[in-house]
């Protein structure tokens, strides 16, 4: 007999911010967030510029930021650099994780040099995407 156990993730106070421009990836994210019990604490920004505006309006909430590396106009690296240099995030410890399809080792090193807290590949299937999101959220919960 096989018993299926529903995965659960402890949800820390605050909001999970996804910065992503691809509608298919946004859909995967929303499905995974819902399955992981995080659907009511999600904000999606579809560009770096939109994310900057959103982050400027923050109160005292704690965030985990998942950011796509490859976006038009402002890449994830450019956004991270901008946030480090010009916002109050420079003095905060808000986890910033790149969630990308990019496997370039030089970008990975640069991401960590900029202060990224993680760099995960999105995965090729919904299950891989969800499992990686679960790992990221569990890490955030433990930190």
mmCIF file of C-alpha atoms in Angstrom:
data_model
loop_
_atom_site.group_PDB
_atom_site.id
_atom_site.type_symbol
_atom_site.label_atom_id
_atom_site.label_comp_id
_atom_site.label_asym_id
_atom_site.label_seq_id
_atom_site.Cartn_x
_atom_site.Cartn_y
_atom_site.Cartn_z
ATOM 1 C CA UNK A 1 0.000 0.000 0.000
ATOM 2 C CA UNK A 2 1.306 3.454 -0.958
ATOM 3 C CA UNK A 3 0.269 6.461 1.103
ATOM 4 C CA UNK A 4 0.649 9.862 -0.491
ATOM 5 C CA UNK A 5 1.787 12.547 1.940
ATOM 6 C CA UNK A 6 1.042 16.156 1.096
ATOM 7 C CA UNK A 7 4.147 18.312 1.206
ATOM 8 C CA UNK A 8 3.958 21.223 3.596
ATOM 9 C CA UNK A 9 6.196 24.201 4.045
ATOM 10 C CA UNK A 10 6.207 26.402 7.107
ATOM 11 C CA UNK A 11 5.419 29.903 5.940
ATOM 12 C CA UNK A 12 7.446 32.700 7.461
ATOM 13 C CA UNK A 13 5.811 36.094 7.787
ATOM 14 C CA UNK A 14 6.298 38.264 4.753
ATOM 15 C CA UNK A 15 5.896 38.018 1.030
ATOM 16 C CA UNK A 16 7.563 36.018 -1.679
ATOM 17 C CA UNK A 17 8.412 38.358 -4.561
ATOM 18 C CA UNK A 18 8.921 36.880 -8.017
ATOM 19 C CA UNK A 19 10.571 39.068 -10.631
ATOM 20 C CA UNK A 20 9.859 37.320 -13.913
ATOM 21 C CA UNK A 21 8.793 38.385 -17.409
ATOM 22 C CA UNK A 22 7.869 35.023 -18.955
ATOM 23 C CA UNK A 23 4.117 34.247 -18.659
ATOM 24 C CA UNK A 24 4.742 30.467 -18.719
ATOM 25 C CA UNK A 25 7.211 30.714 -15.818
ATOM 26 C CA UNK A 26 4.830 33.007 -13.924
ATOM 27 C CA UNK A 27 2.128 30.367 -14.337
ATOM 28 C CA UNK A 28 4.452 27.603 -13.064
ATOM 29 C CA UNK A 29 5.412 29.801 -10.122
ATOM 30 C CA UNK A 30 1.787 30.528 -9.200
ATOM 31 C CA UNK A 31 0.864 26.826 -9.396
ATOM 32 C CA UNK A 32 3.866 25.809 -7.274
ATOM 33 C CA UNK A 33 3.286 28.606 -4.739
ATOM 34 C CA UNK A 34 -0.303 27.489 -4.313
ATOM 35 C CA UNK A 35 0.696 23.850 -3.923
ATOM 36 C CA UNK A 36 3.337 24.811 -1.354
ATOM 37 C CA UNK A 37 0.839 26.882 0.635
ATOM 38 C CA UNK A 38 2.327 30.235 -0.291
ATOM 39 C CA UNK A 39 -0.310 31.540 -2.692
ATOM 40 C CA UNK A 40 -1.668 34.287 -0.437
ATOM 41 C CA UNK A 41 1.750 35.846 0.165
ATOM 42 C CA UNK A 42 2.968 36.298 -3.392
ATOM 43 C CA UNK A 43 3.758 39.404 -5.411
ATOM 44 C CA UNK A 44 4.821 39.243 -9.047
ATOM 45 C CA UNK A 45 6.711 41.995 -10.842
ATOM 46 C CA UNK A 46 7.237 41.511 -14.555
ATOM 47 C CA UNK A 47 10.286 43.763 -14.886
ATOM 48 C CA UNK A 48 13.188 45.088 -12.889
ATOM 49 C CA UNK A 49 11.745 48.576 -13.050
ATOM 50 C CA UNK A 50 8.410 47.389 -11.633
ATOM 51 C CA UNK A 51 10.262 45.548 -8.846
ATOM 52 C CA UNK A 52 12.190 48.688 -7.885
ATOM 53 C CA UNK A 53 8.948 50.667 -7.636
ATOM 54 C CA UNK A 54 7.341 47.931 -5.539
ATOM 55 C CA UNK A 55 10.335 47.642 -3.208
ATOM 56 C CA UNK A 56 10.406 51.425 -2.668
ATOM 57 C CA UNK A 57 6.887 51.165 -1.209
ATOM 58 C CA UNK A 58 7.797 48.487 1.356
ATOM 59 C CA UNK A 59 6.887 48.694 4.976
ATOM 60 C CA UNK A 60 8.648 46.492 7.489
ATOM 61 C CA UNK A 61 7.731 43.231 5.770
ATOM 62 C CA UNK A 62 10.260 40.485 5.249
ATOM 63 C CA UNK A 63 10.681 39.286 1.689
ATOM 64 C CA UNK A 64 12.299 36.513 -0.206
ATOM 65 C CA UNK A 65 13.059 37.673 -3.716
ATOM 66 C CA UNK A 66 13.238 35.202 -6.597
ATOM 67 C CA UNK A 67 14.571 36.927 -9.676
ATOM 68 C CA UNK A 68 14.927 35.718 -13.241
ATOM 69 C CA UNK A 69 18.393 36.335 -14.630
ATOM 70 C CA UNK A 70 17.337 37.020 -18.223
ATOM 71 C CA UNK A 71 14.861 39.875 -18.576
ATOM 72 C CA UNK A 72 14.651 42.587 -21.243
ATOM 73 C CA UNK A 73 15.610 46.200 -20.438
ATOM 74 C CA UNK A 74 17.032 45.379 -16.989
ATOM 75 C CA UNK A 75 18.597 41.957 -16.361
ATOM 76 C CA UNK A 76 18.432 40.299 -12.973
ATOM 77 C CA UNK A 77 22.094 41.184 -12.378
ATOM 78 C CA UNK A 78 21.460 44.834 -13.219
ATOM 79 C CA UNK A 79 18.484 44.852 -10.849
ATOM 80 C CA UNK A 80 20.513 43.307 -8.026
ATOM 81 C CA UNK A 81 23.291 45.851 -8.599
ATOM 82 C CA UNK A 82 20.755 48.728 -8.614
ATOM 83 C CA UNK A 83 19.170 47.524 -5.379
ATOM 84 C CA UNK A 84 22.574 47.207 -3.732
ATOM 85 C CA UNK A 85 23.619 50.708 -4.728
ATOM 86 C CA UNK A 86 20.514 52.870 -4.512
ATOM 87 C CA UNK A 87 17.954 51.502 -2.137
ATOM 88 C CA UNK A 88 17.443 50.844 1.512
ATOM 89 C CA UNK A 89 17.839 47.167 0.637
ATOM 90 C CA UNK A 90 21.589 47.712 0.677
ATOM 91 C CA UNK A 91 21.428 47.773 4.474
ATOM 92 C CA UNK A 92 18.867 44.959 4.833
ATOM 93 C CA UNK A 93 19.331 41.251 4.713
ATOM 94 C CA UNK A 94 16.511 40.297 2.387
ATOM 95 C CA UNK A 95 17.255 36.977 0.711
ATOM 96 C CA UNK A 96 17.738 37.508 -3.022
ATOM 97 C CA UNK A 97 17.812 34.310 -5.069
ATOM 98 C CA UNK A 98 18.342 34.035 -8.794
ATOM 99 C CA UNK A 99 15.922 31.535 -10.301
ATOM 100 C CA UNK A 100 17.048 31.081 -13.876
ATOM 101 C CA UNK A 101 17.661 28.828 -16.856
ATOM 102 C CA UNK A 102 21.136 30.308 -17.276
ATOM 103 C CA UNK A 103 23.984 27.895 -16.484
ATOM 104 C CA UNK A 104 26.877 30.269 -17.237
ATOM 105 C CA UNK A 105 29.495 29.768 -14.489
ATOM 106 C CA UNK A 106 30.794 33.336 -14.813
ATOM 107 C CA UNK A 107 27.305 34.737 -14.142
ATOM 108 C CA UNK A 108 26.928 32.402 -11.181
ATOM 109 C CA UNK A 109 30.156 33.719 -9.664
ATOM 110 C CA UNK A 110 29.140 37.318 -10.381
ATOM 111 C CA UNK A 111 25.735 36.707 -8.754
ATOM 112 C CA UNK A 112 27.356 35.558 -5.516
ATOM 113 C CA UNK A 113 29.872 38.414 -5.637
ATOM 114 C CA UNK A 114 26.873 40.797 -5.799
ATOM 115 C CA UNK A 115 25.487 39.244 -2.642
ATOM 116 C CA UNK A 116 22.930 36.777 -4.008
ATOM 117 C CA UNK A 117 21.825 34.249 -1.412
ATOM 118 C CA UNK A 118 21.275 31.535 -3.982
ATOM 119 C CA UNK A 119 21.205 30.579 -7.633
ATOM 120 C CA UNK A 120 18.818 27.833 -8.723
ATOM 121 C CA UNK A 121 17.923 26.435 -12.115
ATOM 122 C CA UNK A 122 14.186 26.551 -12.849
ATOM 123 C CA UNK A 123 13.874 22.959 -14.030
ATOM 124 C CA UNK A 124 12.434 21.434 -17.176
ATOM 125 C CA UNK A 125 9.156 20.157 -15.728
ATOM 126 C CA UNK A 126 6.566 21.497 -13.323
ATOM 127 C CA UNK A 127 7.687 18.976 -10.695
ATOM 128 C CA UNK A 128 11.325 20.114 -10.941
ATOM 129 C CA UNK A 129 10.243 23.758 -10.760
ATOM 130 C CA UNK A 130 8.071 23.093 -7.687
ATOM 131 C CA UNK A 131 10.747 21.004 -5.962
ATOM 132 C CA UNK A 132 13.352 23.723 -6.432
ATOM 133 C CA UNK A 133 10.945 26.345 -5.123
ATOM 134 C CA UNK A 134 10.306 24.154 -2.098
ATOM 135 C CA UNK A 135 14.037 23.928 -1.398
ATOM 136 C CA UNK A 136 14.383 27.706 -1.664
ATOM 137 C CA UNK A 137 11.423 28.344 0.665
ATOM 138 C CA UNK A 138 12.622 25.761 3.219
ATOM 139 C CA UNK A 139 16.046 27.392 3.205
ATOM 140 C CA UNK A 140 14.408 30.775 3.816
ATOM 141 C CA UNK A 141 12.373 29.330 6.676
ATOM 142 C CA UNK A 142 15.485 27.971 8.362
ATOM 143 C CA UNK A 143 17.497 31.170 8.030
#
